[in-house]
Amino acid sequence: MKASDWQWQLQNRAKTLEQLFALRPDILGGPMEKEIRGRQKAFDGTAHQFRFSVTPYYLSLASRTELDPIWRQILPDEAELSDHRFTQPDPLAEESHMPVPGLTHRYPDRVLWYLSHNCAVYCRFCMRKRKVSRSESAPTLHQRNAALEYIRSNRAISEVILSGGDPLSQSDEILYSILSELKRMDHLSSIRIHTRMPVTCPQRITASFARMLRRLEPITVVTHFNHAQECTEQSARAIRQIRRSGCLVLNQSVLLSGINDSVRAQRDLQHQLLRMGVKPYYLHQCDEVQGVSHFRVNLSRGMELQKELRGRNPGISLPLYVIDLPGGGGKVPVDSSYFVQKSPPEFKNFEGHRFAVHPDIPENSGRLSASQSSPGGESI
Ligand SMILES: *Cc1c(COP(=O)(O)O)cnc(C)c1O
Ligand code: SF4
């Protein structure tokens, strides 16, 4: 096996500090070694809850000398351990909208199916930290069959979204058996796969995986690039394989403090995506999940960014900026008539119900510097 093989990438992931340094000896003796060693407490403190793990490929994208958007997405931070702002592991109530284990049915016509709790790389801002990275909670064959049966017998469902963790952590055989079963259900008009593999382990998109997609197309593949630095030649090749198999490729990203919360970062990312033939779909407000609040950008700053981008960039490069309402209200566009009140902020969901969201007081919003926060220190 070699570096171009996805199994090799997964088996050779850095899971400890020492493995990280072994994969990146070039950072030894420099400022990044110091930075990373300074995080020993964060590595130790988060290990039992949300693992550290990164593929040699993704690690190779990180800067030799500075804490760049790649490092910020993968390195544990002490802020994860002392998050007093958000205390809920599942604010979107995904677990309570589960008719069968592993399947969230929140919208009347769509189900989200968690096919795996493993990912190639664990992103520190993950909104499913409560279960992602824990191998003991992976769905069993029995649960997969129960989910298929639920979908088969609910003709109101028109779309199935394979999610996780990363559904592409499953083998092609398992994926093929699930996808071909879904394709046989004539009440489904759409099948989606949500995966970060094209970003974190593009080697996963093999010729045989692409052939499988071709047999099943059309399928929509929604990937998850957060920064232009992730748009490499390897990723572009993976995306090309998926597109040539006849599938539509969209991207969703998360608005992340210190990573992509500038006009420049957003613009560069969206343009790189268009170059690869990927349509930016959603830009997510970071959820109110425990242990991620240092990544949050306040809503007014998020809206400002969108205003600066619109009109100055191709319309097709602009994702919809959305917030997933705490309590399970579903996603709504932030800058819209769904926004009903300014202080404290509230949104109406698709059924007209009101949901309060956290006001995100700028003084507390993680790494945002004073110059980046909203004018006048407005609280939403
Ligand atoms: C995001 C999400 C979907 C998909 O929503 P779209 O707006 O159609 O992309 C479906 N179910 C759940 C539970 C979700 O969180
Ligand atoms: S790939 Fe997605 S599910 Fe996996 S850790 Fe990252 S954000 Fe979470």
Tab-separated table of C-alpha atoms and ligand atoms in Angstrom:
chain	number	residue	atom	x	y	z
A	1	MET	CA	0.000	0.000	0.000
A	2	LYS	CA	1.097	3.526	-0.599
A	3	ALA	CA	0.118	7.135	0.040
A	4	SER	CA	-2.219	7.180	-2.971
A	5	ASP	CA	-4.281	4.415	-1.350
A	6	TRP	CA	-7.090	5.546	0.937
A	7	GLN	CA	-6.687	2.598	3.293
A	8	TRP	CA	-3.065	3.613	3.729
A	9	GLN	CA	-4.161	7.182	4.475
A	10	LEU	CA	-6.589	5.958	7.128
A	11	GLN	CA	-4.207	3.457	8.678
A	12	ASN	CA	-1.388	5.989	8.878
A	13	ARG	CA	-3.351	8.790	10.458
A	14	ALA	CA	-1.727	10.814	13.215
A	15	LYS	CA	-3.615	10.131	16.435
A	16	THR	CA	-1.002	11.305	18.910
A	17	LEU	CA	1.427	14.202	19.150
A	18	GLU	CA	4.347	11.897	18.419
A	19	GLN	CA	2.704	10.506	15.277
A	20	LEU	CA	1.962	14.056	14.190
A	21	PHE	CA	5.616	15.031	14.545
A	22	ALA	CA	6.697	11.853	12.764
A	23	LEU	CA	4.564	12.820	9.773
A	24	ARG	CA	5.722	16.442	9.844
A	25	PRO	CA	9.397	16.419	10.907
A	26	ASP	CA	9.804	19.697	9.040
A	27	ILE	CA	8.026	21.592	11.824
A	28	LEU	CA	10.405	20.392	14.550
A	29	GLY	CA	12.424	23.165	16.087
A	30	GLY	CA	10.106	25.835	14.682
A	31	PRO	CA	7.173	27.844	16.005
A	32	MET	CA	4.597	25.149	15.180
A	33	GLU	CA	6.308	22.551	17.353
A	34	LYS	CA	6.118	25.014	20.250
A	35	GLU	CA	2.482	25.818	19.507
A	36	ILE	CA	1.502	22.139	19.341
A	37	ARG	CA	3.435	21.100	22.469
A	38	GLY	CA	1.668	23.952	24.261
A	39	ARG	CA	-1.583	22.133	23.544
A	40	GLN	CA	-0.665	18.964	25.423
A	41	LYS	CA	-3.394	19.649	28.003
A	42	ALA	CA	-5.976	20.110	25.262
A	43	PHE	CA	-4.858	16.854	23.574
A	44	ASP	CA	-5.111	14.946	26.852
A	45	GLY	CA	-8.335	16.557	28.024
A	46	THR	CA	-10.318	16.022	24.799
A	47	ALA	CA	-9.033	12.525	23.950
A	48	HIS	CA	-11.799	10.569	25.680
A	49	GLN	CA	-14.557	12.754	24.207
A	50	PHE	CA	-13.590	13.680	20.692
A	51	ARG	CA	-10.523	12.085	19.229
A	52	PHE	CA	-7.656	13.759	17.447
A	53	SER	CA	-7.025	12.144	14.087
A	54	VAL	CA	-5.708	13.440	10.786
A	55	THR	CA	-4.658	11.824	7.513
A	56	PRO	CA	-1.075	12.267	6.297
A	57	TYR	CA	-2.572	13.950	3.224
A	58	TYR	CA	-4.555	16.607	5.117
A	59	LEU	CA	-1.677	17.160	7.529
A	60	SER	CA	0.639	17.830	4.598
A	61	LEU	CA	-1.484	20.866	3.675
A	62	ALA	CA	-0.766	22.627	6.976
A	63	SER	CA	1.778	25.428	7.191
A	64	ARG	CA	5.306	24.728	8.428
A	65	THR	CA	5.492	27.954	10.376
A	66	GLU	CA	2.084	29.310	11.329
A	67	LEU	CA	-1.250	28.401	12.844
A	68	ASP	CA	-3.149	28.440	9.546
A	69	PRO	CA	-6.736	27.412	8.640
A	70	ILE	CA	-5.692	23.740	8.380
A	71	TRP	CA	-4.105	23.591	11.839
A	72	ARG	CA	-7.015	25.503	13.359
A	73	GLN	CA	-9.464	22.900	12.088
A	74	ILE	CA	-7.586	19.901	13.498
A	75	LEU	CA	-5.683	20.871	16.655
A	76	PRO	CA	-7.472	20.410	19.997
A	77	ASP	CA	-7.884	23.654	21.915
A	78	GLU	CA	-8.330	24.167	25.662
A	79	ALA	CA	-11.396	26.275	24.842
A	80	GLU	CA	-13.171	22.987	23.992
A	81	LEU	CA	-12.838	21.944	27.623
A	82	SER	CA	-14.084	25.125	29.245
A	83	ASP	CA	-17.086	26.033	27.108
A	84	HIS	CA	-19.584	27.594	29.509
A	85	ARG	CA	-21.583	29.373	26.827
A	86	PHE	CA	-23.148	26.271	25.383
A	87	THR	CA	-23.847	23.259	27.522
A	88	GLN	CA	-25.890	21.093	25.197
A	89	PRO	CA	-24.338	18.248	23.230
A	90	ASP	CA	-27.372	18.039	20.882
A	91	PRO	CA	-29.057	21.462	20.647
A	92	LEU	CA	-30.646	20.591	17.295
A	93	ALA	CA	-32.514	17.693	18.907
A	94	GLU	CA	-31.303	15.239	16.267
A	95	GLU	CA	-31.538	12.325	18.686
A	96	SER	CA	-35.145	13.036	19.678
A	97	HIS	CA	-36.332	13.178	16.056
A	98	MET	CA	-35.186	9.590	15.492
A	99	PRO	CA	-37.912	7.115	14.543
A	100	VAL	CA	-35.324	4.342	14.176
A	101	PRO	CA	-31.743	4.443	15.501
A	102	GLY	CA	-29.424	6.355	13.182
A	103	LEU	CA	-32.112	8.168	11.190
A	104	THR	CA	-33.275	11.751	11.865
A	105	HIS	CA	-36.666	12.600	10.374
A	106	ARG	CA	-37.177	16.297	11.103
A	107	TYR	CA	-38.553	17.673	7.847
A	108	PRO	CA	-41.669	15.956	6.523
A	109	ASP	CA	-40.078	14.844	3.251
A	110	ARG	CA	-36.394	14.256	4.035
A	111	VAL	CA	-34.425	11.939	6.273
A	112	LEU	CA	-30.854	12.220	7.410
A	113	TRP	CA	-29.167	8.869	7.871
A	114	TYR	CA	-25.955	8.541	9.907
A	115	LEU	CA	-24.156	5.707	8.174
A	116	SER	CA	-20.949	5.889	10.149
A	117	HIS	CA	-19.562	7.724	13.129
A	118	ASN	CA	-16.054	7.746	11.764
A	119	CYS	CA	-14.321	10.349	9.656
A	120	ALA	CA	-10.889	10.519	8.023
A	121	VAL	CA	-10.122	13.685	9.980
A	122	TYR	CA	-11.911	14.955	13.088
A	123	CYS	CA	-12.817	18.622	12.757
A	124	ARG	CA	-12.698	20.412	16.084
A	125	PHE	CA	-15.863	22.401	15.277
A	126	CYS	CA	-17.905	19.259	14.539
A	127	MET	CA	-21.559	19.747	15.517
A	128	ARG	CA	-21.969	16.007	16.127
A	129	LYS	CA	-19.134	15.678	18.632
A	130	ARG	CA	-21.524	13.878	20.936
A	131	LYS	CA	-21.219	10.743	18.840
A	132	VAL	CA	-18.776	11.267	15.974
A	133	SER	CA	-15.341	9.645	16.521
A	134	ARG	CA	-16.734	6.948	18.849
A	135	SER	CA	-16.480	3.636	17.088
A	136	GLU	CA	-18.768	1.800	19.512
A	137	SER	CA	-21.789	3.715	18.227
A	138	ALA	CA	-21.499	2.718	14.535
A	139	PRO	CA	-24.821	1.397	13.169
A	140	THR	CA	-25.191	-2.370	12.939
A	141	LEU	CA	-26.530	-4.397	10.004
A	142	HIS	CA	-29.778	-4.819	11.893
A	143	GLN	CA	-30.106	-1.047	12.315
A	144	ARG	CA	-29.325	-0.474	8.639
A	145	ASN	CA	-32.120	-2.832	7.666
A	146	ALA	CA	-34.523	-1.126	10.086
A	147	ALA	CA	-33.687	2.257	8.545
A	148	LEU	CA	-34.225	0.918	5.012
A	149	GLU	CA	-37.545	-0.546	6.057
A	150	TYR	CA	-38.641	2.768	7.614
A	151	ILE	CA	-37.795	4.636	4.398
A	152	ARG	CA	-39.467	1.990	2.245
A	153	SER	CA	-42.710	2.171	4.178
A	154	ASN	CA	-42.893	5.994	4.432
A	155	ARG	CA	-44.005	7.241	1.061
A	156	ALA	CA	-43.957	10.879	2.285
A	157	ILE	CA	-40.161	10.693	2.185
A	158	SER	CA	-38.795	11.987	-1.099
A	159	GLU	CA	-35.150	12.393	-0.220
A	160	VAL	CA	-32.574	10.376	1.718
A	161	ILE	CA	-29.338	12.022	2.823
A	162	LEU	CA	-26.457	9.746	3.757
A	163	SER	CA	-24.449	11.498	6.425
A	164	GLY	CA	-22.406	10.700	9.507
A	165	GLY	CA	-19.589	10.956	10.535
A	166	ASP	CA	-18.562	10.264	7.010
A	167	PRO	CA	-20.655	7.754	5.042
A	168	LEU	CA	-17.629	7.144	2.817
A	169	SER	CA	-15.869	5.528	5.779
A	170	GLN	CA	-18.033	2.554	4.830
A	171	SER	CA	-16.833	0.152	2.156
A	172	ASP	CA	-17.985	0.424	-1.464
A	173	GLU	CA	-19.848	-2.884	-0.958
A	174	ILE	CA	-21.952	-1.566	1.917
A	175	LEU	CA	-22.558	1.727	0.141
A	176	TYR	CA	-23.579	-0.063	-3.039
A	177	SER	CA	-25.984	-2.325	-1.228
A	178	ILE	CA	-27.650	0.651	0.508
A	179	LEU	CA	-27.708	2.945	-2.508
A	180	SER	CA	-29.041	0.337	-4.901
A	181	GLU	CA	-31.752	-0.544	-2.384
A	182	LEU	CA	-32.718	3.145	-2.147
A	183	LYS	CA	-32.692	3.510	-5.941
A	184	ARG	CA	-35.345	0.807	-6.133
A	185	MET	CA	-37.784	2.857	-3.999
A	186	ASP	CA	-39.914	4.740	-6.482
A	187	HIS	CA	-41.183	7.338	-4.000
A	188	LEU	CA	-37.656	8.759	-3.626
A	189	SER	CA	-36.777	11.536	-6.056
A	190	SER	CA	-33.362	12.365	-4.631
A	191	ILE	CA	-30.433	10.698	-2.916
A	192	ARG	CA	-27.649	12.764	-1.412
A	193	ILE	CA	-24.288	11.843	0.061
A	194	HIS	CA	-22.708	14.273	2.527
A	195	THR	CA	-18.979	13.588	2.716
A	196	ARG	CA	-15.780	15.385	3.626
A	197	MET	CA	-13.539	12.756	1.989
A	198	PRO	CA	-12.794	14.863	-1.128
A	199	VAL	CA	-11.277	17.399	1.297
A	200	THR	CA	-9.608	15.265	3.944
A	201	CYS	CA	-8.839	12.059	2.027
A	202	PRO	CA	-9.417	12.567	-1.717
A	203	GLN	CA	-7.764	9.162	-2.315
A	204	ARG	CA	-11.109	7.684	-1.189
A	205	ILE	CA	-12.629	8.683	-4.551
A	206	THR	CA	-11.220	5.727	-6.465
A	207	ALA	CA	-11.977	4.706	-10.030
A	208	SER	CA	-14.131	1.865	-8.725
A	209	PHE	CA	-16.095	4.177	-6.408
A	210	ALA	CA	-16.697	6.474	-9.407
A	211	ARG	CA	-17.870	3.482	-11.496
A	212	MET	CA	-20.319	2.626	-8.742
A	213	LEU	CA	-21.680	6.183	-8.784
A	214	ARG	CA	-22.057	5.960	-12.549
A	215	ARG	CA	-24.244	2.884	-12.188
A	216	LEU	CA	-26.450	4.714	-9.685
A	217	GLU	CA	-26.501	8.300	-11.000
A	218	PRO	CA	-27.948	10.800	-10.540
A	219	ILE	CA	-26.858	11.228	-6.936
A	220	THR	CA	-26.012	14.576	-5.369
A	221	VAL	CA	-22.711	14.663	-3.536
A	222	VAL	CA	-22.371	17.462	-0.994
A	223	THR	CA	-18.847	17.999	0.162
A	224	HIS	CA	-17.368	20.238	2.839
A	225	PHE	CA	-14.501	22.590	1.938
A	226	ASN	CA	-14.001	25.455	4.387
A	227	HIS	CA	-10.953	27.195	2.965
A	228	ALA	CA	-9.242	27.732	-0.396
A	229	GLN	CA	-6.100	26.102	1.031
A	230	GLU	CA	-8.021	22.805	0.935
A	231	CYS	CA	-8.677	23.056	-2.805
A	232	THR	CA	-5.704	21.064	-4.067
A	233	GLU	CA	-4.976	19.203	-7.278
A	234	GLN	CA	-5.840	15.911	-5.526
A	235	SER	CA	-9.188	17.287	-4.388
A	236	ALA	CA	-9.897	18.651	-7.862
A	237	ARG	CA	-9.178	15.189	-9.305
A	238	ALA	CA	-11.558	13.559	-6.839
A	239	ILE	CA	-14.297	16.061	-7.700
A	240	ARG	CA	-13.689	15.514	-11.432
A	241	GLN	CA	-14.160	11.748	-10.965
A	242	ILE	CA	-17.463	12.304	-9.171
A	243	ARG	CA	-18.707	14.789	-11.768
A	244	ARG	CA	-17.722	12.527	-14.657
A	245	SER	CA	-19.809	9.811	-13.130
A	246	GLY	CA	-22.854	12.004	-13.718
A	247	CYS	CA	-23.344	13.335	-10.195
A	248	LEU	CA	-24.027	16.888	-9.115
A	249	VAL	CA	-21.460	18.241	-6.635
A	250	LEU	CA	-22.344	20.933	-4.089
A	251	ASN	CA	-20.404	22.299	-1.131
A	252	GLN	CA	-21.417	23.276	2.361
A	253	SER	CA	-19.076	25.074	4.694
A	254	VAL	CA	-19.208	26.394	8.225
A	255	LEU	CA	-18.490	30.029	9.044
A	256	LEU	CA	-15.505	29.713	11.392
A	257	SER	CA	-13.755	32.369	13.413
A	258	GLY	CA	-10.105	32.787	12.449
A	259	ILE	CA	-10.513	30.379	9.522
A	260	ASN	CA	-12.870	31.798	6.907
A	261	ASP	CA	-14.573	34.817	8.493
A	262	SER	CA	-13.292	37.421	6.055
A	263	VAL	CA	-14.492	38.593	2.653
A	264	ARG	CA	-11.191	37.509	1.153
A	265	ALA	CA	-11.358	33.975	2.589
A	266	GLN	CA	-14.978	33.515	1.515
A	267	ARG	CA	-14.362	34.877	-1.957
A	268	ASP	CA	-11.259	32.741	-2.520
A	269	LEU	CA	-13.022	29.608	-1.318
A	270	GLN	CA	-16.108	30.120	-3.483
A	271	HIS	CA	-14.008	30.889	-6.578
A	272	GLN	CA	-11.837	27.811	-6.035
A	273	LEU	CA	-14.989	25.724	-5.758
A	274	LEU	CA	-16.304	27.066	-9.067
A	275	ARG	CA	-12.950	26.237	-10.676
A	276	MET	CA	-13.476	22.616	-9.613
A	277	GLY	CA	-17.064	22.626	-10.867
A	278	VAL	CA	-18.620	22.680	-7.401
A	279	LYS	CA	-21.637	24.856	-6.621
A	280	PRO	CA	-21.471	26.491	-3.140
A	281	TYR	CA	-24.740	25.455	-1.476
A	282	TYR	CA	-24.827	26.410	2.226
A	283	LEU	CA	-22.682	28.496	4.534
A	284	HIS	CA	-23.657	27.352	8.034
A	285	GLN	CA	-23.733	29.444	11.154
A	286	CYS	CA	-21.723	27.347	13.638
A	287	ASP	CA	-24.234	25.529	15.880
A	288	GLU	CA	-24.744	26.080	19.608
A	289	VAL	CA	-22.949	22.841	20.433
A	290	GLN	CA	-20.880	22.442	23.578
A	291	GLY	CA	-17.159	22.808	22.963
A	292	VAL	CA	-17.283	24.757	19.703
A	293	SER	CA	-18.240	28.289	20.745
A	294	HIS	CA	-14.711	29.607	20.203
A	295	PHE	CA	-15.328	29.002	16.484
A	296	ARG	CA	-18.502	31.066	16.300
A	297	VAL	CA	-18.817	34.292	14.362
A	298	ASN	CA	-21.697	36.509	15.429
A	299	LEU	CA	-24.713	36.763	13.148
A	300	SER	CA	-24.313	40.444	12.307
A	301	ARG	CA	-20.728	39.860	11.191
A	302	GLY	CA	-21.904	36.901	9.114
A	303	MET	CA	-24.568	39.020	7.436
A	304	GLU	CA	-22.087	41.809	6.732
A	305	LEU	CA	-19.815	39.338	4.973
A	306	GLN	CA	-22.663	38.167	2.748
A	307	LYS	CA	-23.550	41.754	1.841
A	308	GLU	CA	-19.992	42.462	0.798
A	309	LEU	CA	-19.885	39.397	-1.399
A	310	ARG	CA	-23.204	39.815	-3.206
A	311	GLY	CA	-23.041	41.898	-6.354
A	312	ARG	CA	-19.246	41.689	-6.440
A	313	ASN	CA	-19.111	38.005	-7.273
A	314	PRO	CA	-20.978	35.660	-9.601
A	315	GLY	CA	-24.389	34.799	-8.150
A	316	ILE	CA	-23.639	31.111	-8.585
A	317	SER	CA	-20.597	31.460	-6.302
A	318	LEU	CA	-22.715	32.585	-3.342
A	319	PRO	CA	-23.910	29.972	-0.856
A	320	LEU	CA	-27.018	30.581	1.231
A	321	TYR	CA	-26.063	31.641	4.764
A	322	VAL	CA	-28.218	29.494	7.063
A	323	ILE	CA	-28.766	28.830	10.731
A	324	ASP	CA	-30.006	25.481	12.021
A	325	LEU	CA	-32.514	26.409	14.722
A	326	PRO	CA	-31.822	25.094	18.220
A	327	GLY	CA	-34.564	22.759	19.350
A	328	GLY	CA	-34.939	21.123	15.960
A	329	GLY	CA	-36.699	23.861	13.984
A	330	GLY	CA	-34.714	23.149	10.857
A	331	LYS	CA	-32.537	25.440	8.751
A	332	VAL	CA	-33.546	28.963	7.746
A	333	PRO	CA	-31.729	31.681	5.790
A	334	VAL	CA	-30.184	34.169	8.252
A	335	ASP	CA	-30.701	37.392	6.302
A	336	SER	CA	-34.376	37.011	5.532
A	337	SER	CA	-37.994	37.420	6.508
A	338	TYR	CA	-37.559	34.329	8.731
A	339	PHE	CA	-35.709	36.656	11.098
A	340	VAL	CA	-38.434	38.107	13.320
A	341	GLN	CA	-36.880	39.979	16.214
A	342	LYS	CA	-33.598	41.641	16.984
A	343	SER	CA	-33.126	41.394	20.728
A	344	PRO	CA	-33.073	38.637	21.765
A	345	PRO	CA	-32.891	37.263	18.238
A	346	GLU	CA	-35.587	34.886	17.037
A	347	PHE	CA	-36.335	33.101	13.818
A	348	LYS	CA	-39.504	31.615	12.381
A	349	ASN	CA	-39.099	28.192	10.855
A	350	PHE	CA	-40.781	26.665	7.803
A	351	GLU	CA	-43.862	25.835	9.879
A	352	GLY	CA	-44.141	29.342	11.343
A	353	HIS	CA	-42.915	28.349	14.822
A	354	ARG	CA	-40.583	30.717	16.645
A	355	PHE	CA	-37.144	29.709	17.926
A	356	ALA	CA	-34.790	31.859	19.988
A	357	VAL	CA	-31.111	31.788	19.114
A	358	HIS	CA	-28.080	32.778	21.166
A	359	PRO	CA	-27.371	36.525	20.923
A	360	ASP	CA	-23.603	35.996	20.464
A	361	ILE	CA	-22.272	38.963	22.379
A	362	PRO	CA	-19.200	40.077	20.400
A	363	GLU	CA	-16.914	40.409	23.486
A	364	ASN	CA	-17.217	36.661	23.969
A	365	SER	CA	-17.046	35.546	20.408
A	366	GLY	CA	-13.827	33.569	20.517
A	367	ARG	CA	-10.924	34.834	18.512
A	368	LEU	CA	-12.731	37.746	16.842
A	369	SER	CA	-10.590	40.813	17.295
A	370	ALA	CA	-12.202	44.177	18.033
A	371	SER	CA	-11.661	45.331	14.455
A	372	GLN	CA	-13.482	42.279	13.080
A	373	SER	CA	-16.555	42.477	15.271
A	374	SER	CA	-19.646	44.361	14.216
A	375	PRO	CA	-19.793	48.144	14.291
A	376	GLY	CA	-21.162	49.572	17.529
A	377	GLY	CA	-20.806	46.229	19.303
A	378	GLU	CA	-24.330	45.239	18.324
A	379	SER	CA	-25.250	41.974	19.908
A	380	ILE	CA	-26.714	40.170	16.962
B	1	LIG	C1	-29.884	19.865	6.994
B	1	LIG	C2	-30.811	18.790	7.168
B	1	LIG	C3	-31.506	18.257	6.072
B	1	LIG	C4	-31.317	18.757	4.673
B	1	LIG	O1	-31.766	20.075	4.534
B	1	LIG	P1	-31.736	20.810	3.137
B	1	LIG	O2	-32.162	22.205	3.475
B	1	LIG	O3	-32.702	20.106	2.242
B	1	LIG	O4	-30.339	20.735	2.617
B	1	LIG	C5	-32.394	17.230	6.312
B	1	LIG	N1	-32.611	16.752	7.553
B	1	LIG	C6	-31.975	17.259	8.621
B	1	LIG	C7	-32.263	16.700	9.971
B	1	LIG	C8	-31.039	18.285	8.460
B	1	LIG	O5	-30.381	18.784	9.530
B	2	SF4	S1	-16.115	15.415	8.641
B	2	SF4	FE1	-18.102	16.239	9.339
B	2	SF4	S2	-18.894	14.714	10.769
B	2	SF4	FE2	-16.690	14.322	10.526
B	2	SF4	S3	-15.673	15.456	12.175
B	2	SF4	FE3	-15.693	16.782	10.370
B	2	SF4	S4	-17.567	18.017	10.604
B	2	SF4	FE4	-17.779	16.226	11.991
